[in-house]
Coordinates of C-alpha atoms in Angstrom, one line a residue:
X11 CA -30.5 -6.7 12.4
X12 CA -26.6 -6.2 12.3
X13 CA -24.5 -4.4 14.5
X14 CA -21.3 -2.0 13.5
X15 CA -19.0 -5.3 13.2
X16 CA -19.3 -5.8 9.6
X17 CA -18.4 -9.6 10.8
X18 CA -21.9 -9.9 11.9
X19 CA -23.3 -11.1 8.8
X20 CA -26.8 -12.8 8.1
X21 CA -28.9 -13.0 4.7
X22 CA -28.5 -15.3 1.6
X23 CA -25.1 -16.7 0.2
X24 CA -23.2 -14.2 -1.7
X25 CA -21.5 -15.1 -5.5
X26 CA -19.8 -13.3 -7.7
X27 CA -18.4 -13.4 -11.5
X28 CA -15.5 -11.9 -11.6
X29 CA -15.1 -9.5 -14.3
X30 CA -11.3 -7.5 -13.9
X31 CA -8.1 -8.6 -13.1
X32 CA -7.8 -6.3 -9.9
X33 CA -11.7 -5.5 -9.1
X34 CA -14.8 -6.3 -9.1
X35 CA -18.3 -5.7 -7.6
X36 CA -19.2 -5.0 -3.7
X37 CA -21.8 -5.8 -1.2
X38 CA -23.0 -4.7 2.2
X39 CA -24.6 -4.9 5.0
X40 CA -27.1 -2.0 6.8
X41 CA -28.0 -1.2 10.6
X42 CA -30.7 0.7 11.5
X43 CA -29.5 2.5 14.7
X44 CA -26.4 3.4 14.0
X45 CA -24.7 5.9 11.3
X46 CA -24.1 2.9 8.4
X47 CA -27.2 2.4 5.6
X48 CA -24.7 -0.1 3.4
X49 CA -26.9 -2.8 2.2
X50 CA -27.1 -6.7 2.5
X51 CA -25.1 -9.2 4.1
X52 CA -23.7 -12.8 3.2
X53 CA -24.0 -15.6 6.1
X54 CA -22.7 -19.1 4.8
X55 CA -19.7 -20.2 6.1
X56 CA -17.3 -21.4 3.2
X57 CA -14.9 -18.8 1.5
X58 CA -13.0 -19.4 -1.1
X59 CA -10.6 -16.7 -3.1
X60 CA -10.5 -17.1 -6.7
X61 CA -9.3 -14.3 -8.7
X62 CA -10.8 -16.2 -11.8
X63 CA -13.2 -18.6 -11.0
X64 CA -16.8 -18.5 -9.8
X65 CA -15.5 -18.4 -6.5
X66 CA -17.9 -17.6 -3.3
X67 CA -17.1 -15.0 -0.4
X68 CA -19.9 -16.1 1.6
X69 CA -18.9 -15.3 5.0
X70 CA -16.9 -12.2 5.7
X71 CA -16.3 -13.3 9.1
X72 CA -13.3 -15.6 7.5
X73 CA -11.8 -13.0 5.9
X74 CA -10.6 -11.6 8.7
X75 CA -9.8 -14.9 11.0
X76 CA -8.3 -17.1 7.6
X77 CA -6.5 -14.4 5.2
X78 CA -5.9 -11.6 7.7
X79 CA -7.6 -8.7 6.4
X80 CA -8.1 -6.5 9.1
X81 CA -11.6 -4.2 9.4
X82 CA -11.7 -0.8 8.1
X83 CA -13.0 0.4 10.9
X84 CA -9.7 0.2 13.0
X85 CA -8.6 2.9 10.4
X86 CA -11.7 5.3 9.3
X87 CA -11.8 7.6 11.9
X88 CA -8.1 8.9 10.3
X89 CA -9.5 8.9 7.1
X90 CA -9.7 12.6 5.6
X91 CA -12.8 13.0 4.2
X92 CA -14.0 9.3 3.7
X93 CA -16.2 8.4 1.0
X94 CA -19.8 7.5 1.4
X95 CA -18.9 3.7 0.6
X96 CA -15.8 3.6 3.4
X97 CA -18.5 5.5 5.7
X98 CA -22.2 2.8 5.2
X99 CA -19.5 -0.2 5.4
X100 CA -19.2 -0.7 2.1
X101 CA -15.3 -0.4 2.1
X102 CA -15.5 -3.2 5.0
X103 CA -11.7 -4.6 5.1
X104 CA -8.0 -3.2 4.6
X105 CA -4.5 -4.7 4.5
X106 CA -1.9 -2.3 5.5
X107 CA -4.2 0.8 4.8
X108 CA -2.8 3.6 7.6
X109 CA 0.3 4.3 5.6
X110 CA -1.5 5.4 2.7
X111 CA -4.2 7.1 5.3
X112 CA -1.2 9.1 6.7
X113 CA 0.2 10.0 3.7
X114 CA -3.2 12.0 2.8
X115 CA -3.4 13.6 5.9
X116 CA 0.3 15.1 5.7
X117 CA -0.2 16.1 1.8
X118 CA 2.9 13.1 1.4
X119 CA 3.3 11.1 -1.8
X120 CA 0.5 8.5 -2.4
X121 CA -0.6 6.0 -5.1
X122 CA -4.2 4.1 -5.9
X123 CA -4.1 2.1 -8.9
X124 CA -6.8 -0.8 -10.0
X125 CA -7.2 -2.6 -13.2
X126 CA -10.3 -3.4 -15.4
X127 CA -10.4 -6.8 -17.8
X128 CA -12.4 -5.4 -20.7
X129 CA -14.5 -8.7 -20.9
X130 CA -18.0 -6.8 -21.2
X131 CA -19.5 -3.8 -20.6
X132 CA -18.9 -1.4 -17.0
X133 CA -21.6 -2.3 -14.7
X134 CA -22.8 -0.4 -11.7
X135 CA -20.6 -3.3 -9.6
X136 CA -17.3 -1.8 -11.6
X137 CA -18.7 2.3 -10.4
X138 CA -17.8 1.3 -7.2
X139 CA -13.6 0.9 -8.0
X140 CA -14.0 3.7 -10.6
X141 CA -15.6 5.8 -7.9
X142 CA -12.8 4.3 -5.1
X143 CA -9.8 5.5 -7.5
X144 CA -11.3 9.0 -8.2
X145 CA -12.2 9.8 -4.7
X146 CA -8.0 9.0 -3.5
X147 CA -7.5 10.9 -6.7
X148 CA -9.5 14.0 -5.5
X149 CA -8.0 13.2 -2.1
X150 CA -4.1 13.9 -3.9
X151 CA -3.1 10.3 -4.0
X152 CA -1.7 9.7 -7.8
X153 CA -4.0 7.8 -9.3
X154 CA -3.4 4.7 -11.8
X155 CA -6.1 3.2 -13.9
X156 CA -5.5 0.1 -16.5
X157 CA -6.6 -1.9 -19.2
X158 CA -5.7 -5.9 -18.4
X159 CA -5.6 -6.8 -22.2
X160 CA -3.2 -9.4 -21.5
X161 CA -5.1 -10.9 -18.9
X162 CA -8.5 -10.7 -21.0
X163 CA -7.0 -12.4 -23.9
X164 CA -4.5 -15.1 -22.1
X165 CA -7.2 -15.9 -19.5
X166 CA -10.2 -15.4 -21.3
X167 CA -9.5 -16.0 -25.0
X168 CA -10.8 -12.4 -25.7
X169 CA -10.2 -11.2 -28.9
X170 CA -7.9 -7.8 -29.3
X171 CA -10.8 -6.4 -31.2
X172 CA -13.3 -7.1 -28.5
X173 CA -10.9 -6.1 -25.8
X174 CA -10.1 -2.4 -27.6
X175 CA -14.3 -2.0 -28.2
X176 CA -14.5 -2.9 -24.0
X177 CA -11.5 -1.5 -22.7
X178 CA -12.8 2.3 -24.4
X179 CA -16.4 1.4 -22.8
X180 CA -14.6 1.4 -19.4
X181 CA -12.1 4.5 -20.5
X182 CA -15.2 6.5 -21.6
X183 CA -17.3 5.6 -17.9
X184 CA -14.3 6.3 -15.9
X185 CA -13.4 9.8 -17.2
X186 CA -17.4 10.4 -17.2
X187 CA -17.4 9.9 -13.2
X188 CA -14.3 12.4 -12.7
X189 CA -11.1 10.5 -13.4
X190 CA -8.7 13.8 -14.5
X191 CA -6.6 12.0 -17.3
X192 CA -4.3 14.9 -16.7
X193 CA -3.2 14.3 -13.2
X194 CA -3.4 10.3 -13.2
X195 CA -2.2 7.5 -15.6
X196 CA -4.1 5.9 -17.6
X197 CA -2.8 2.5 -19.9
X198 CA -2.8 -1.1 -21.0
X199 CA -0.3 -3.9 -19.6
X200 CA 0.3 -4.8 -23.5
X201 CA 1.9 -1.4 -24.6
X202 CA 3.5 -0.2 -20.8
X203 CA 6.9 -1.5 -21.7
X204 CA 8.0 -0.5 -18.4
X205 CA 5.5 -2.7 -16.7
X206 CA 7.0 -5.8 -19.3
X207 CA 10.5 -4.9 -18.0
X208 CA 8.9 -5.1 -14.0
X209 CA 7.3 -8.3 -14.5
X210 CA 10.3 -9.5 -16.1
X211 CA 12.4 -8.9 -13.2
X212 CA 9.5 -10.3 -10.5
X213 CA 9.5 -13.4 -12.6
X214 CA 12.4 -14.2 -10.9
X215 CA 11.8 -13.8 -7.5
X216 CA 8.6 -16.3 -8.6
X217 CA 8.4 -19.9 -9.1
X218 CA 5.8 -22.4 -10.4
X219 CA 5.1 -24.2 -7.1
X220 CA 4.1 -21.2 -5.8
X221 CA 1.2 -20.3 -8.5
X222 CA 0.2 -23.7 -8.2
X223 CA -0.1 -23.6 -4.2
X224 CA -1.9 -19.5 -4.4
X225 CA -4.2 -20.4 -8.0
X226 CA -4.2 -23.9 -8.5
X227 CA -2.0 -23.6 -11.7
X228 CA -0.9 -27.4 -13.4
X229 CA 0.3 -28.7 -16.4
X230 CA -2.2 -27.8 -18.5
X231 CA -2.1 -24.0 -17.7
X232 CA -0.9 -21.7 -20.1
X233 CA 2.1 -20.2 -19.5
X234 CA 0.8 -16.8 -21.5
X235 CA -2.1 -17.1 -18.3
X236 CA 1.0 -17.4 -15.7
X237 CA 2.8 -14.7 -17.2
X238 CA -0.7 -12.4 -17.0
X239 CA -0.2 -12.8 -12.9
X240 CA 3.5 -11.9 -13.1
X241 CA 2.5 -8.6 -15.0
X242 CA -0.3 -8.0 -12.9
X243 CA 2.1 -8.0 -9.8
X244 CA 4.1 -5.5 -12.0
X245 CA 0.8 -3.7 -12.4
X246 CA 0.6 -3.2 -8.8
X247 CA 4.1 -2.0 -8.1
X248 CA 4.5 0.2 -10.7
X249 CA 3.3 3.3 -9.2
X250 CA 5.9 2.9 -6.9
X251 CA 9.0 2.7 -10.1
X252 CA 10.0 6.6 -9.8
X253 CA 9.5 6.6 -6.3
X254 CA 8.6 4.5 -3.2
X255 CA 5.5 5.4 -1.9
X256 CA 2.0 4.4 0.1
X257 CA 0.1 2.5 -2.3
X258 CA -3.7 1.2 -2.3
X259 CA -5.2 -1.3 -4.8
X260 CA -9.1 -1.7 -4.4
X261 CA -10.3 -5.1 -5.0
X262 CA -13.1 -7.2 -4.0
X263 CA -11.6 -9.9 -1.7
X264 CA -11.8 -12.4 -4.4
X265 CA -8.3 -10.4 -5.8
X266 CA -6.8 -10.9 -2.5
X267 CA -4.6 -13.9 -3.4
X268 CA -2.9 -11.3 -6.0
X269 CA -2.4 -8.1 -3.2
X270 CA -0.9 -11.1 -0.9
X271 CA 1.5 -12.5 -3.7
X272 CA 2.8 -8.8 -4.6
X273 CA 3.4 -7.7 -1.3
X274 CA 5.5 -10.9 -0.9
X275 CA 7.3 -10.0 -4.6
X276 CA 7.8 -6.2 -3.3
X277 CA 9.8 -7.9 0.3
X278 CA 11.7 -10.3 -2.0
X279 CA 13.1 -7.7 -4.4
X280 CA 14.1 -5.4 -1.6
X281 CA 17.8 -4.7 -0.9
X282 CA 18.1 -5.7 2.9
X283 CA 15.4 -7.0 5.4
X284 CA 15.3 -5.2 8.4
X285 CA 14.7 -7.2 11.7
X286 CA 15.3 -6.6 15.9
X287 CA 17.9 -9.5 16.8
X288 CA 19.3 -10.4 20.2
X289 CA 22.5 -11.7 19.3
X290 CA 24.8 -12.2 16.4
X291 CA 23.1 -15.6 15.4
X292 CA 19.7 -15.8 13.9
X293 CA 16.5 -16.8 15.6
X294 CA 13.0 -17.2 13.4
X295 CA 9.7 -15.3 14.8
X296 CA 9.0 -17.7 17.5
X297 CA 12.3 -17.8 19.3
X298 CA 12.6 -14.0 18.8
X299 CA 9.6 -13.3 20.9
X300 CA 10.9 -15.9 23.5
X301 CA 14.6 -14.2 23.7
X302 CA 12.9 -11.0 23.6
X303 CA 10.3 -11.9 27.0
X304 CA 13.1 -13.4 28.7
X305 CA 15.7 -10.4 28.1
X306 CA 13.0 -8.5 29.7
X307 CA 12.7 -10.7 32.6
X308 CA 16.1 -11.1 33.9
X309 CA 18.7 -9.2 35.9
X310 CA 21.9 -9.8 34.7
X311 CA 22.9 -9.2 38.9
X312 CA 20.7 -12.6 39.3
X313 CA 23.8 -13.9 37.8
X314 CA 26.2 -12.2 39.5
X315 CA 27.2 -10.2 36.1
X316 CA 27.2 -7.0 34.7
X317 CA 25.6 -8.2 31.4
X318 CA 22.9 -10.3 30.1
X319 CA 24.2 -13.5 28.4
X320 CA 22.9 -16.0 26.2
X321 CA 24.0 -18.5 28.6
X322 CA 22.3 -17.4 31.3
X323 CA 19.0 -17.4 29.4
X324 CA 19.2 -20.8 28.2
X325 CA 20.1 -22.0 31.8
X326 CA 16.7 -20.0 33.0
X327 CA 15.0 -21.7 30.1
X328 CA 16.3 -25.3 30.8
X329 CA 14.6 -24.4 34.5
X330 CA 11.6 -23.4 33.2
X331 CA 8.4 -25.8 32.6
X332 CA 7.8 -26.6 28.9
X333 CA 3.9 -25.3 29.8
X334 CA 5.0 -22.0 31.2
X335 CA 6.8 -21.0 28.2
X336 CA 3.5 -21.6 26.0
X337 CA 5.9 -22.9 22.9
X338 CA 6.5 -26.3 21.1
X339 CA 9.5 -28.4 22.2
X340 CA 10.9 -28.3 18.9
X341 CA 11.0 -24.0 19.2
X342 CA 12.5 -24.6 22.6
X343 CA 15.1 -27.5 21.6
X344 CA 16.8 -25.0 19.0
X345 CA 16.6 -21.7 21.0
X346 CA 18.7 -23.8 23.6
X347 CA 20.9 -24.7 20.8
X348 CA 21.8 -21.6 19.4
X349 CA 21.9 -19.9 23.1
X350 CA 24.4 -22.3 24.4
X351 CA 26.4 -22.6 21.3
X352 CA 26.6 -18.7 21.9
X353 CA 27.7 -18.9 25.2
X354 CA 28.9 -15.8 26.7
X355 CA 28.2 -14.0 23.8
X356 CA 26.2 -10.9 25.6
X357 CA 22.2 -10.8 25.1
X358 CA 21.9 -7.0 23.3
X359 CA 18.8 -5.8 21.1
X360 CA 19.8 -4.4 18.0
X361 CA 18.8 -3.7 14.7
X362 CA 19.6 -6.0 11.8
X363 CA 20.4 -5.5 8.1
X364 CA 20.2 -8.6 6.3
X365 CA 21.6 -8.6 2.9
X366 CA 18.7 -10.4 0.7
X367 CA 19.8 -9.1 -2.6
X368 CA 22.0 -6.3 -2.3
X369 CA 24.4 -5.6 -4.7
X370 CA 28.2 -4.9 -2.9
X371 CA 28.4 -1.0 -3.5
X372 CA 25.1 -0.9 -1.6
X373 CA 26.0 -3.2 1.3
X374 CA 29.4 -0.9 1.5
X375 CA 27.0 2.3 1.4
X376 CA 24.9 1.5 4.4
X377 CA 28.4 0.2 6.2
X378 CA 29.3 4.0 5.7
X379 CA 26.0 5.1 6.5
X380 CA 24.9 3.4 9.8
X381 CA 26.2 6.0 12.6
X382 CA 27.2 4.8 16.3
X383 CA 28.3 1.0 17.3
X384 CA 27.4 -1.5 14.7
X385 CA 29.1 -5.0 14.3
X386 CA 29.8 -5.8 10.1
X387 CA 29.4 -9.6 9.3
X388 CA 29.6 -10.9 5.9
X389 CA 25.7 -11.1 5.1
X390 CA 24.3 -9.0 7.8
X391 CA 24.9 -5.6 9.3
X392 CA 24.4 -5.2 13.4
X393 CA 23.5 -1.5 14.5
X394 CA 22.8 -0.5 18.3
X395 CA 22.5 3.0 17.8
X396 CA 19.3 3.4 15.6
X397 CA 15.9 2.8 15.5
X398 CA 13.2 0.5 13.8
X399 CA 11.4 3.0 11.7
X400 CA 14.7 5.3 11.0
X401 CA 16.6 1.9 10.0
X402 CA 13.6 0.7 7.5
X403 CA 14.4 4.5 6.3
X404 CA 17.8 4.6 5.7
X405 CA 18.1 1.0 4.1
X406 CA 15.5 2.3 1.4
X407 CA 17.3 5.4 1.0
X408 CA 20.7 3.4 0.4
X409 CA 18.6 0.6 -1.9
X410 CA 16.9 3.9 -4.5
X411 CA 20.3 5.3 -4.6
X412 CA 22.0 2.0 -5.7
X413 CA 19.3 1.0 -8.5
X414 CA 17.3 -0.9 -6.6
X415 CA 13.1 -0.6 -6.3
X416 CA 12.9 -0.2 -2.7
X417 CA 9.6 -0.7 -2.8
X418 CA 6.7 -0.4 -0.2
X419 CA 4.5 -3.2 0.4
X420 CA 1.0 -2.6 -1.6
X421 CA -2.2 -2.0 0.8
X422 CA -5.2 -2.6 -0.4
X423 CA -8.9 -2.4 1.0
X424 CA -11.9 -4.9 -0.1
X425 CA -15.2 -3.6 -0.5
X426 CA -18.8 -6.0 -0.6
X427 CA -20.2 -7.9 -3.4
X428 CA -23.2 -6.5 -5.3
X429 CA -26.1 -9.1 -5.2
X430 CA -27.6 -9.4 -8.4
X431 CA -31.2 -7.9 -9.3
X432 CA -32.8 -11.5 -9.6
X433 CA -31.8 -12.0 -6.1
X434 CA -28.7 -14.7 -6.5
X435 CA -24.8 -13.3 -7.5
X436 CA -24.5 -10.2 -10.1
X437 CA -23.2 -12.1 -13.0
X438 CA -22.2 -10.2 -16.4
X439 CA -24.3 -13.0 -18.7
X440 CA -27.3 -13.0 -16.6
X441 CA -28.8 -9.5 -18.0
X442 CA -31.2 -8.9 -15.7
X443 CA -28.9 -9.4 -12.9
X444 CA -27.0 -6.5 -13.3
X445 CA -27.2 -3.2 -14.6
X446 CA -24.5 -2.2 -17.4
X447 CA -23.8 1.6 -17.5
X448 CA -24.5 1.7 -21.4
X449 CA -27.8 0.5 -20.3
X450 CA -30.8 2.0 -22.4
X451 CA -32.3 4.3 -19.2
X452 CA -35.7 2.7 -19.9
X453 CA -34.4 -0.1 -19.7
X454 CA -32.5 0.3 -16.5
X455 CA -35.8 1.1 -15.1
X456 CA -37.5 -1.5 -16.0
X457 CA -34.7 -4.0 -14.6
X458 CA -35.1 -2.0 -11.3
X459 CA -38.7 -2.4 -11.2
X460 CA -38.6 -6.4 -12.3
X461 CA -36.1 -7.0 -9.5
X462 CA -36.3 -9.0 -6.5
X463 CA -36.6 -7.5 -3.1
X464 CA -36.5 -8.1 0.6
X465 CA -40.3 -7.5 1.3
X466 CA -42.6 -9.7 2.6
X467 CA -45.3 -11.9 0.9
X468 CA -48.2 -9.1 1.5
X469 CA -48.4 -5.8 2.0
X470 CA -50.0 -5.8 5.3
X471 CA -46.9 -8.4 6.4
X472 CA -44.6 -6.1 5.5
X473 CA -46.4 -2.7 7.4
X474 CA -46.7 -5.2 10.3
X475 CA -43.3 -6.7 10.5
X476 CA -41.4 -4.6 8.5
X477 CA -39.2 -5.4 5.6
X478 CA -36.0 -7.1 5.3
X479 CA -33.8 -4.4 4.1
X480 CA -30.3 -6.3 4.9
X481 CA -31.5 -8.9 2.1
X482 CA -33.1 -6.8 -0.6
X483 CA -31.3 -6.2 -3.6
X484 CA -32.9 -2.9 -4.3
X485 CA -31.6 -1.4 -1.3
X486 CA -28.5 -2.2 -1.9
X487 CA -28.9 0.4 -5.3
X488 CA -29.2 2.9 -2.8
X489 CA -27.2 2.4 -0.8
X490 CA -24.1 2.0 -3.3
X491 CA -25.0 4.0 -5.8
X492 CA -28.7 5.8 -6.0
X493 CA -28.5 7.7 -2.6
X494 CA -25.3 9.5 -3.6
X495 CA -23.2 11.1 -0.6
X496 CA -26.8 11.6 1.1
X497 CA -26.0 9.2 4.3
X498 CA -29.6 10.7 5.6
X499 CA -31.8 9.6 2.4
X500 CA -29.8 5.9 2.8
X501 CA -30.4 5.2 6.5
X502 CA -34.3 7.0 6.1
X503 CA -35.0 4.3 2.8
X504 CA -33.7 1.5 5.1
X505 CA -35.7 2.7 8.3
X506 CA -38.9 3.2 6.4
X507 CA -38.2 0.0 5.2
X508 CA -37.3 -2.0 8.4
X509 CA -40.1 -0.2 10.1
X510 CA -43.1 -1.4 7.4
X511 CA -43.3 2.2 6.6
X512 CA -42.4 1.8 3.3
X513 CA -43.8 -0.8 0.9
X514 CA -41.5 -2.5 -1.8
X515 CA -43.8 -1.1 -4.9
X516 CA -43.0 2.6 -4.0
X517 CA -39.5 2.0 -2.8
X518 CA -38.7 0.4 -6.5
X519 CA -40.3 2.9 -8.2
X520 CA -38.5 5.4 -6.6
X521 CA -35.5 3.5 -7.1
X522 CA -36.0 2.8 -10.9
X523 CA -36.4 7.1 -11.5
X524 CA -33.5 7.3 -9.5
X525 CA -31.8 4.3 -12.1
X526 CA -33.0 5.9 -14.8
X527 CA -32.1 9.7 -14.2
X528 CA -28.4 8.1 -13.1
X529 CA -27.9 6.4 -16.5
X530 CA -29.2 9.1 -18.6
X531 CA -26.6 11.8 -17.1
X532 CA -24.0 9.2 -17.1
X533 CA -24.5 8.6 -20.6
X534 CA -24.2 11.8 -21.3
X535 CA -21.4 12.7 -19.6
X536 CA -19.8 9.9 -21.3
X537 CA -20.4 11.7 -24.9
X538 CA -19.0 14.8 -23.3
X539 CA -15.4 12.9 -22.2
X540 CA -15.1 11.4 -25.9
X541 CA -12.7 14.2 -26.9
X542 CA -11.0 13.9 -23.8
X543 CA -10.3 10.2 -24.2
X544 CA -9.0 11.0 -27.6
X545 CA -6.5 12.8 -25.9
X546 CA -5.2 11.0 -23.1
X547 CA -2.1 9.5 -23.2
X548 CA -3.7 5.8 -24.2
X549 CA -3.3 3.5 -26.9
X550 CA -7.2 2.4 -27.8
X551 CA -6.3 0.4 -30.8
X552 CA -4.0 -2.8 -29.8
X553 CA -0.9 -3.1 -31.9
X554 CA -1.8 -6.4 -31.6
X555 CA -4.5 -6.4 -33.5
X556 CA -4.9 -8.4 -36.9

């Protein structure tokens, strides 16, 4: 059984196809004691991040140590109103998430955007990122939803006429589920010019080495498939073109090489890094912290002085075993370098502007706008009179009034992977291992009731020992989708299951009703919105078209 740590993994190796550029579909894992009923749980030990590929995120547990997603749980109790997915688990991972968290508790500006690669039809796997986007929607976050036509035809040699009858499948499911088209954004990457003109200018804080390091790129890529990740980094920053703001992109964690590489692209185009510096030289990360323990430490009395100087902390240093310091010669070697070449330079925190690619009317601006003691050098800007969080403040301010982006790094958070019906990874051209939401509701029963499930081999096994909920596909349904906001009816399916109460014949016909009442409402509701897509603000037919 596994605990509140979604870490704590255990149940067969999770795969996945993946099926849009910035989603795709989401597992979990259940407890029975505590509050979460989110389904199964991956327990391999391999991960691997492919935002294309048939990549395998087997073992959550490396998510965290490997690519530094942090858990969602260090941020749900802030969450206003969480959704039934962040509350089972489902929602299990977050990068930078408590600035957008904030932002909907103080009624601030906000942004959620994801993307769909019209390469098939929605699936129950895609509900979950149509649901995620509505619910920061509904929670007053603006909300961004878009075709990846460029993607689906440079990546996957989709036709335009196949992408425009797939991309108004996904259109028609998303406004059926409560997307309002008149308080959010709907488009494609191939007719947002403004997104072409982004990725234009990201292209050039980008190289090739660097695709080939994050997505194994080579000579035989295409560059119209290299260009797609450049306009999908412009698809991520573009909520934040009229204004800076908290912005969250949900992805399974197989998009997570894309969130990484934009938050880097949104740092590089900014105006001025801000940093804490000790002195008027620079020091990397490493020999920061150092300078910054020892500044702590010492008395400038100790050295019969009224000030702290960069001498006398490379002449503690020097005294100082290599072992107490807990650092590598080489970090040591050029701290004592640039402390000595210093000299009596005094030791002083202070808050640094670096100029990264400012133009000279803005560097003059914050000059004028810094207040108190600041020292002006010719690529960096000293102040001693202002804080971290006011500084990172004012050198946006200064950036948006000069015409630059000064844009927020993207969060994002990373819900599970769906296991597919047949009991190995959801893929779009297995069928039976997945349920489309165009899905005849017969049919969708029928699937539910053919799947595989986590019961054991006879029914007297299973009232004896109980059922294996955490690796049954069928719970999963109910957890993710067929139990709704109902957090009692989840946790009482998986109890009665875990407890041999329930037996897997009964639990999957109640599941397949419960499939087939879903699709038949959702299908209608989906005729009901065909107006309404008709007038949104979307291009359904692709100019590019022949």
């Amino acid at each position: 059984m596994t605990g509140d740590d979604p870490r704590e993994e255990r149940g067969p190796e999770f795969e996945f196809d993946s099926d849009s550029d910035l989603e795709d579909e989401g597992e979990g894992e259940d407890e029975r004691a505590g509050l979460r009923t989110d389904g199964g749980a991956a327990g391999a030990d391999d991960v691997a991040l492919d935002p294309w590929g048939s990549s395998t995120v087997s073992d959550y547990r490396k998510l965290f140590e490997e690519f530094g997603i942090e858990e969602f749980d260090d941020v749900l109790p802030e969450v206003p109103h969480p959704h039934y997915l962040m509350r089972r688990g489902v929602i299990f991972g977050q990068r930078d998430y408590r600035p957008v968290v904030e932002a909907l508790q103080n009624d601030e500006p906000a942004a959620v955007l994801s993307g769909f690669m019209p390469t098939g039809d929605p699936h129950i796997g895609h509900k979950l990122v149509f649901d995620e986007i509505i619910w920061h929607q509904q929670q007053g976050a603006d909300a961004y939803a878009l075709i990846a036509d460029l993607e689906a035809n440079s990546a996957r040699g989709m036709s335009w006429e196949e992408i425009d009858e797939h991309a108004r499948s996904y259109l028609l499911s998303l406004l059926a589920l409560g997307f309002d088209p008149e308080d959010g954004d709907l488009y494609r990457q191939s007719t947002n010019r403004e997104v072409q003109d982004l990725a234009f200018d990201l292209g050039a804080e980008a190289n090739f080495s660097e695709f080939q390091a994050i997505y194994g790129f080579d000579g035989e890529t295409d560059v119209s498939h290299m260009q797609s990740v450049v306009t999908q980094m412009a698809d991520i920053l573009y909520p934040q073109l009229e204004e800076p703001k908290p912005t969250v992109i949900p992805v399974g964690p197989d998009q997570d090489p894309h969130v990484r590489l934009a938050r880097d692209l949104a740092e590089r185009m900014r105006f001025f890094k801000v940093s804490t510096a000790y002195a008027s030289f620079e020091l990397d990360d490493e020999e920061r912290d150092l300078v910054a323990r020892f500044h702590e430490e010492l008395d400038p009395a100790d050295f019969n002085d009224d000030q702290l100087r960069c001498v006398h902390v490379a002449e503690t240093l020097e005294e100082t075993p290599l072992a107490e310091l807990e650092i590598d010669a080489e970090v040591l070697d050029s701290v004592l370098t640039k402390l000595n070449e210093a000299g009596m330079e005094p030791l002083r925190p202070r808050i640094r502007f670096s100029d990264r690619r400012a133009t000279e009317d803005a560097f003059d601006a914050l000059i004028d706008a810094i207040d108190g003691e600041k020292r002006v050098y010719e690529n960096h800007i000293d102040a001693f009179d202002i804080d971290r969080a006011d500084a990172e403040e004012l050198a946006r301010e200064i950036e948006v009034d000069n015409g630059g982006y000064g844009f927020q790094p993207p969060s994002s958070i990373y819900h599970r992977f769906m296991t597919g019906l047949t009991g190995g990874k959801m893929s779009s051209s297995v069928p039976a291992s997945h349920i489309s939401l165009l899905d005849d509701p017969e049919d969708g029963y029928d699937k539910v009731k053919s799947a595989t499930t986590g019961g054991r081999e006879t029914a007297e096994e299973q009232r004896e020992k109980g059922g294996k909920a955490d690796e049954c596909p069928v719970y999963e349904l109910y957890a993710y989708l067929l139990a709704g906001d109902d957090d009692e009816f989840a946790k009482r399916v998986y109890d009665e299951c875990v407890g041999g109460e329930r037996l897997c014949g009964d639990c999957k016909e109640q599941a397949a009703q419960l499939m087939k009442e879903f699709l038949a409402e959702h299908q209608e509701k989906r005729a009901e919105v065909e107006e309404l897509l008709e007038q949104a603000d979307i291009e359904l037919e692709s100019p590019r078209r022949r």
